[in-house]
Short mmCIF file of C-alpha atoms in Angstrom, two decimals:
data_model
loop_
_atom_site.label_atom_id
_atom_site.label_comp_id
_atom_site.label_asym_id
_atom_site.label_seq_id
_atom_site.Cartn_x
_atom_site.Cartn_y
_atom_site.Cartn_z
CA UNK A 18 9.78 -28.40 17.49
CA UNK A 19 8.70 -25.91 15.58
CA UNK A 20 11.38 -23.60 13.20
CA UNK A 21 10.03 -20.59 13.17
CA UNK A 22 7.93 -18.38 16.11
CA UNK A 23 4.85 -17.24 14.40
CA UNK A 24 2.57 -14.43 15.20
CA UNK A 25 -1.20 -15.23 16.72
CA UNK A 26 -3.71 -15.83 14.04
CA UNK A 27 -6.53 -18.09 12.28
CA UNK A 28 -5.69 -20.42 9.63
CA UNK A 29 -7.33 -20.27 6.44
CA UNK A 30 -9.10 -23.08 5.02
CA UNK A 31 -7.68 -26.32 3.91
CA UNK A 32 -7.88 -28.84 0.89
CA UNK A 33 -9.27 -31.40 3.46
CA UNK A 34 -11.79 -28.93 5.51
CA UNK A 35 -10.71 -26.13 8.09
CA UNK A 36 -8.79 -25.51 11.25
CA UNK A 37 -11.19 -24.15 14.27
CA UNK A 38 -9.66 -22.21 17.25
CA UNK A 39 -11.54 -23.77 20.55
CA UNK A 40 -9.66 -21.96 22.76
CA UNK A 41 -5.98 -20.59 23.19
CA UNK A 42 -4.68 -24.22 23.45
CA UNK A 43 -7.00 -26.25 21.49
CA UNK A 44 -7.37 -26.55 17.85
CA UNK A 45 -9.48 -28.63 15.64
CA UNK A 46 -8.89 -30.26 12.44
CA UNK A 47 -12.87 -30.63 10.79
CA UNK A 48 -12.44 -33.00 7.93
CA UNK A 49 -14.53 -32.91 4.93
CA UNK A 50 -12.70 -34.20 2.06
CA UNK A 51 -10.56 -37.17 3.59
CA UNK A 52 -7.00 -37.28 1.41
CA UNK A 53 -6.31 -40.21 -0.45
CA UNK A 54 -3.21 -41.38 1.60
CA UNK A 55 -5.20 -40.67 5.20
CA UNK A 56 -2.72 -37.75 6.02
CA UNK A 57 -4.00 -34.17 6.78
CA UNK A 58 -1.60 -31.32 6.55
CA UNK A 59 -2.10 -27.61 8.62
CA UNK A 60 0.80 -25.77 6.96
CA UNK A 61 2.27 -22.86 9.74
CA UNK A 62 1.23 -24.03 13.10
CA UNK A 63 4.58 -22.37 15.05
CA UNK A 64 2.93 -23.90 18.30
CA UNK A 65 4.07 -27.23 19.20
CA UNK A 66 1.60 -29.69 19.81
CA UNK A 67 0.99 -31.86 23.58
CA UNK A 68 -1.13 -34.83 21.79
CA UNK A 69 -3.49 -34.97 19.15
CA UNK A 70 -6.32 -37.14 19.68
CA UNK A 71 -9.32 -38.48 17.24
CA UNK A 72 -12.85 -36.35 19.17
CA UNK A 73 -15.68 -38.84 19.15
CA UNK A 74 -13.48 -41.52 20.76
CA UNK A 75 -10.43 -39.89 22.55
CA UNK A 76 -8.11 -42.48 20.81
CA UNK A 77 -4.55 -40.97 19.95
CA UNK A 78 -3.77 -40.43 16.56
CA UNK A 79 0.03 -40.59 14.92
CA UNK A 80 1.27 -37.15 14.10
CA UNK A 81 4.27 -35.62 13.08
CA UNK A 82 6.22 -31.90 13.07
CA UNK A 83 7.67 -30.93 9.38
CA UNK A 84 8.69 -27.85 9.69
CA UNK A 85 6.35 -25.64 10.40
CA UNK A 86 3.65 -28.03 9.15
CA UNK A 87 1.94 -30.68 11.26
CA UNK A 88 0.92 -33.74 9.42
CA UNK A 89 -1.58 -36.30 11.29
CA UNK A 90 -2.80 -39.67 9.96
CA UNK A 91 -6.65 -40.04 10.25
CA UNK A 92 -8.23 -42.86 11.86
CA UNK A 93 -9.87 -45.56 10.02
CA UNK A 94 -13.75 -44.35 9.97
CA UNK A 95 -16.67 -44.64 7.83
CA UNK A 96 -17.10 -40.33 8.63
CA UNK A 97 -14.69 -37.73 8.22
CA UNK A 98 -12.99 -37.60 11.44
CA UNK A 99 -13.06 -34.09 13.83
CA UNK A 100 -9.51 -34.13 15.25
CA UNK A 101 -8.60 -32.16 18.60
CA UNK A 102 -4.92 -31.00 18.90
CA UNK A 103 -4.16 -30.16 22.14
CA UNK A 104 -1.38 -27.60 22.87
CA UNK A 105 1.90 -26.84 24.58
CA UNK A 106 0.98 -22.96 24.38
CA UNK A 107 -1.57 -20.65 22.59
CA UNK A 108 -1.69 -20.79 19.03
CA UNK A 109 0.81 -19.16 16.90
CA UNK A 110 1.27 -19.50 13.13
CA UNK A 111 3.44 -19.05 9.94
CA UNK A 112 1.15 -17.00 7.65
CA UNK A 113 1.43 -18.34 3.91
CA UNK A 114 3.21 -15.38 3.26
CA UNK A 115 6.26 -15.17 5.51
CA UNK A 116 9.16 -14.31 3.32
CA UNK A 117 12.76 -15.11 4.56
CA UNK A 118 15.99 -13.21 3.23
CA UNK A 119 17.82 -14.31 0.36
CA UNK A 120 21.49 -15.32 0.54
CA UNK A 121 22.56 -11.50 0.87
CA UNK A 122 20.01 -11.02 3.72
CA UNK A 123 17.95 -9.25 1.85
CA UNK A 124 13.47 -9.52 1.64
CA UNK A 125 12.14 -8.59 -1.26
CA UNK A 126 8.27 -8.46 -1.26
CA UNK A 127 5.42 -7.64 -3.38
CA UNK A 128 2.48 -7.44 -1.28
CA UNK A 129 -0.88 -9.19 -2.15
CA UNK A 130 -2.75 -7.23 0.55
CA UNK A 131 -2.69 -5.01 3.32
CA UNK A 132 -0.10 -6.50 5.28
CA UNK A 133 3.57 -8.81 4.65
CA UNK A 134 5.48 -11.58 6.98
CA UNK A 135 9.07 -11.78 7.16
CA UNK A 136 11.38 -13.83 9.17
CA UNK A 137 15.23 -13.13 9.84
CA UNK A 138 17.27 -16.18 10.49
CA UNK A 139 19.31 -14.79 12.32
CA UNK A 140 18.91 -11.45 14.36
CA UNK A 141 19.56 -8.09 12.37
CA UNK A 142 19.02 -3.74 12.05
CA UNK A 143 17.57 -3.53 9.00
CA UNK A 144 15.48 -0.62 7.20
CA UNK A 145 12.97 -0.62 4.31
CA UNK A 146 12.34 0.79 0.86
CA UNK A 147 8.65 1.08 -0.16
CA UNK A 148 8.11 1.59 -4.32
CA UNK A 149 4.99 2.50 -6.08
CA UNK A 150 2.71 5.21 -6.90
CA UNK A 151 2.59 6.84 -3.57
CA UNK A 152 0.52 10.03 -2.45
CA UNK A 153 3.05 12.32 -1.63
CA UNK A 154 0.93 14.29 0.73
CA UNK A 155 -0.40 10.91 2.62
CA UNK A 156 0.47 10.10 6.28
CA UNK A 157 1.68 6.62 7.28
CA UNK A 158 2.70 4.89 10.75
CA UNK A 159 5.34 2.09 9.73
CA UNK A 160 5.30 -0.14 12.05
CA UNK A 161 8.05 -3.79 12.29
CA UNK A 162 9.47 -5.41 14.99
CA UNK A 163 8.01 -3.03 17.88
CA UNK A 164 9.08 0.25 16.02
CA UNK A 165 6.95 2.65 14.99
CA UNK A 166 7.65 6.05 12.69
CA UNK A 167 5.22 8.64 11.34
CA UNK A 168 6.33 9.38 7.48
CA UNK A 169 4.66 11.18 5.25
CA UNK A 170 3.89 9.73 1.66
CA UNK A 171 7.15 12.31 0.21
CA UNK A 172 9.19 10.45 2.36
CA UNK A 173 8.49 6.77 1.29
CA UNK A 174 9.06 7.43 -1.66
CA UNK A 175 12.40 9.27 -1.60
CA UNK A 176 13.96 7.68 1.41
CA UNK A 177 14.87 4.15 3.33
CA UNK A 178 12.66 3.97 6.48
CA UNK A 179 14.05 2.38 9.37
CA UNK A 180 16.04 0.91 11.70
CA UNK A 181 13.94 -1.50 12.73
CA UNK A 182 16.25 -4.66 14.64
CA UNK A 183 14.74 -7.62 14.10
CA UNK A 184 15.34 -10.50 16.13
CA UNK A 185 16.08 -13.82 14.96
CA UNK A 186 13.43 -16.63 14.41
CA UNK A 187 10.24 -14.44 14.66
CA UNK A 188 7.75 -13.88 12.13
CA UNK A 189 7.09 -9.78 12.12
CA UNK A 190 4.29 -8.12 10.25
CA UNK A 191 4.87 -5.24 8.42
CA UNK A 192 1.65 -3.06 7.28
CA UNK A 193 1.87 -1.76 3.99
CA UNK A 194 1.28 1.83 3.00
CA UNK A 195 -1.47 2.48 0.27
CA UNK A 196 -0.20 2.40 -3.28
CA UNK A 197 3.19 0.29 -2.82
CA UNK A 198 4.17 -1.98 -5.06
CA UNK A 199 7.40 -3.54 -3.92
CA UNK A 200 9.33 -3.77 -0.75
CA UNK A 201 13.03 -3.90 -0.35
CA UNK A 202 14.14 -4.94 3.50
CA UNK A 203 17.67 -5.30 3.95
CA UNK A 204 20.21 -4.66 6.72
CA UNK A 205 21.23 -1.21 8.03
CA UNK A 206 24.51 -0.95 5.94
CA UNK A 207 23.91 -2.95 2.73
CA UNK A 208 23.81 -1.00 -0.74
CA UNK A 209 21.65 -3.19 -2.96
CA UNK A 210 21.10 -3.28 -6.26
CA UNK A 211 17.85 -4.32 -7.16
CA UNK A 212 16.16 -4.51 -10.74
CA UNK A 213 12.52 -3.34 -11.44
CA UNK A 214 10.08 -3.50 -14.83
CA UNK A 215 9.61 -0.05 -15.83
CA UNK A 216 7.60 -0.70 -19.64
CA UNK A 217 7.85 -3.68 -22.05
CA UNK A 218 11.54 -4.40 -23.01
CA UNK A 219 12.28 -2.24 -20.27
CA UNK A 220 14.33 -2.39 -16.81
CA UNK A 221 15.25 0.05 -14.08
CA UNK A 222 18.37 -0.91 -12.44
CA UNK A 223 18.02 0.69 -8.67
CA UNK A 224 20.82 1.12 -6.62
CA UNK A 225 19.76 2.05 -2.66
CA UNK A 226 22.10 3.07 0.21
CA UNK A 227 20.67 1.15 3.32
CA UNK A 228 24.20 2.32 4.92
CA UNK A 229 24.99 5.38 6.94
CA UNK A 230 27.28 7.11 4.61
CA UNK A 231 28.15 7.71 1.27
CA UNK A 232 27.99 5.47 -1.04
CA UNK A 233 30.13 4.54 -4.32
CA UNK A 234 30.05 1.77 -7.03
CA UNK A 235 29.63 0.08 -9.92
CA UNK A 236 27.13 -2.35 -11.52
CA UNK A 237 26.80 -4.51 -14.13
CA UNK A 238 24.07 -6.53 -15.42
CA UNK A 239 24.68 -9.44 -16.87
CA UNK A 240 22.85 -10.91 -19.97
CA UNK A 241 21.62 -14.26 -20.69
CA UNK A 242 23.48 -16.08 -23.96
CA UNK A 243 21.24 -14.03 -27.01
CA UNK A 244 19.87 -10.86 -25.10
CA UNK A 245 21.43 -7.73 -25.52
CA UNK A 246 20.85 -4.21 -23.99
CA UNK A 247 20.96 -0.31 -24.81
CA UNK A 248 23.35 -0.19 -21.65
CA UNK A 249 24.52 -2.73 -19.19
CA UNK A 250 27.08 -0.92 -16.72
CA UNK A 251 26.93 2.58 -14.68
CA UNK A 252 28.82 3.85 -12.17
CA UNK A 253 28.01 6.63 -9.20
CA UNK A 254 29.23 8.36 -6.36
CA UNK A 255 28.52 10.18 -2.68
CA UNK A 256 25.04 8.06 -2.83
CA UNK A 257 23.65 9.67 0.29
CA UNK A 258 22.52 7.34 3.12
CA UNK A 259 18.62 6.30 2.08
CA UNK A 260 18.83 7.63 -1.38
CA UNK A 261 18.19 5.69 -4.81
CA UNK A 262 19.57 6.15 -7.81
CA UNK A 263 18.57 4.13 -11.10
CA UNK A 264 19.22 3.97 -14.66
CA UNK A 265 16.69 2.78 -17.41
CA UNK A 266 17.76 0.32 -20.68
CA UNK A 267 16.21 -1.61 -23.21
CA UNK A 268 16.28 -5.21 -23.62
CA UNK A 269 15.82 -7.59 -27.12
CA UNK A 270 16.37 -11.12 -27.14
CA UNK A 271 14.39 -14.31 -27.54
CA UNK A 272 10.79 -14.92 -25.97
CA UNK A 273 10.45 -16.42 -22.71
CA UNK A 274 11.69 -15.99 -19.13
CA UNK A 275 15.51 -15.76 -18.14
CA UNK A 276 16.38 -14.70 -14.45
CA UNK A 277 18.67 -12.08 -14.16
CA UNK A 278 20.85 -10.07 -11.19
CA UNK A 279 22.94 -7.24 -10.90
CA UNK A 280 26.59 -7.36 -9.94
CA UNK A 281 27.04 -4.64 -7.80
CA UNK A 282 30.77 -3.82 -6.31
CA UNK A 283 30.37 -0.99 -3.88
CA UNK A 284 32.54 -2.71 -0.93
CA UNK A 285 32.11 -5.48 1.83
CA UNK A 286 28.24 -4.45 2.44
CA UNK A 287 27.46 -5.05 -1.71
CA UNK A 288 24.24 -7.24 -2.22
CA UNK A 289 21.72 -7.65 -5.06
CA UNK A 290 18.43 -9.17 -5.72
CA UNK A 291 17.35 -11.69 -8.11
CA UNK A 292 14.75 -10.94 -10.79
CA UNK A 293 12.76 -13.19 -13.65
CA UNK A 294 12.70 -11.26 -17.03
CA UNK A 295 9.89 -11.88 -19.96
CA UNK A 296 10.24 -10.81 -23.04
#
């Protein structure tokens, strides 16, 4: 069984050919490049399959569930094969994109397009952070998990947006607003420290309130062995529920990529996420 519920969609095309909607409940699998070990692979199909069959003859094919993925083994033939998976519902998928939380619970996305995936492992209230050169004066609808609220462009980029409570197991979609960057999700209480390029040799450390009051703290940002920094720990106070606060420094060490994360201590709800330096 499938992992993950996934959201209704199409599947994009495949190394081996493409995956064609019929109808609600059947799918097929058009091969045109046959893989060398006879095993096809549609990555994200949340729907669980009733039997998969090879078309021309109606004999049964050997399939399997990883994951999220379903992985059949193509029939003997002298053509590429059209396979017909029947199934147990209508189709749902895992877009490519889904994002899950890291180990503090937290998403953090950088769209490619119009539109991100996340899934919550477990059911949560979270709200969201949008970053990037935003038209103050724009009007957005941001809409997750059933929730809907009209922002202006001011207000996405001063302010959390949210709650939204997300339940557990469920790919969501989550439009994004014109001109964002980066997307912080995390739950309704968290203050997370995140870290963010700002010009070369150059970091913004961002600290943002997701709670419902005030917020106090430290953080510290660790260096890899042979980097050094104009400044490494801050401290702040009565962070108001929403609000961000950040401090720029300057990096030098050696060429190459190092990941790095801020330690933030601002009680139980304290989180961080992860981010790969270059220099």
């Amino acid at each position: 069984m499938a992992l993950i519920q996934g959201i209704p969609g199409e599947f994009e095309p495949q190394p081996w050919g493409e995956a064609i909607l019929r109808s609600r409940e059947l799918l097929l699998l058009r091969i045109a490049r046959r893989p060398p070990d006879h095993e096809v692979r549609l990555p994200g199909l949340a729907t669980t399959p009733l039997h998969v069959v090879e078309d021309r003859t109606g004999k049964a094919l050997t399939w399997r569930q990883d994951g999220d993925d379903l992985v059949v083994r193509l029939p003997e033939s002298a053509e590429p094969p059209l396979v017909r998976v029947a199934l147990q519902g209508k189709l749902r998928i895992v877009p490519p994109d889904t994002v899950t939380a890291n180990a503090d619970g937290v998403w953090d996305l950088t769209p490619a397009g119009p539109t991100a995936h996340l899934v919550a492992r477990r059911s949560a209230e979270v709200a969201v952070r949008f970053l990037g050169p935003i038209d103050p004066d724009s009007q957005h609808h941001i809409r997750l998990a059933g929730r809907t609220y009209a922002v202006s462009g001011c207000q996405l980029q001063r302010a959390t947006i949210g709650p939204f409570a997300l339940p557990d197991s469920r790919v969501l979609r989550l439009l994004v607003p014109t001109g964002v960057r980066r997307m912080l999700v995390a739950p309704v209480g968290t203050v997370l420290a995140s870290i963010h390029p700002s010009a070369p040799g150059e970091l913004t450390i961002l600290v943002t309130n997701f709670g419902r009051t005030r917020a106090r703290g430290e953080v510290v940002l660790p260096l890899p062995p042979g980097w050094s920094a104009s400044d490494h720990r801050w401290t702040f106070d009565r962070l108001a529920p929403g609000r961000s606060i950040g401090w720029v420094t300057r990096l030098t060490g050696p060429p190459g990529a190092e990941e790095v994360q801020a330690r933030l201590d601002a009680g139980r709800r304290s989180a961080s996420s992860p981010y790969v330096i270059h220099l």
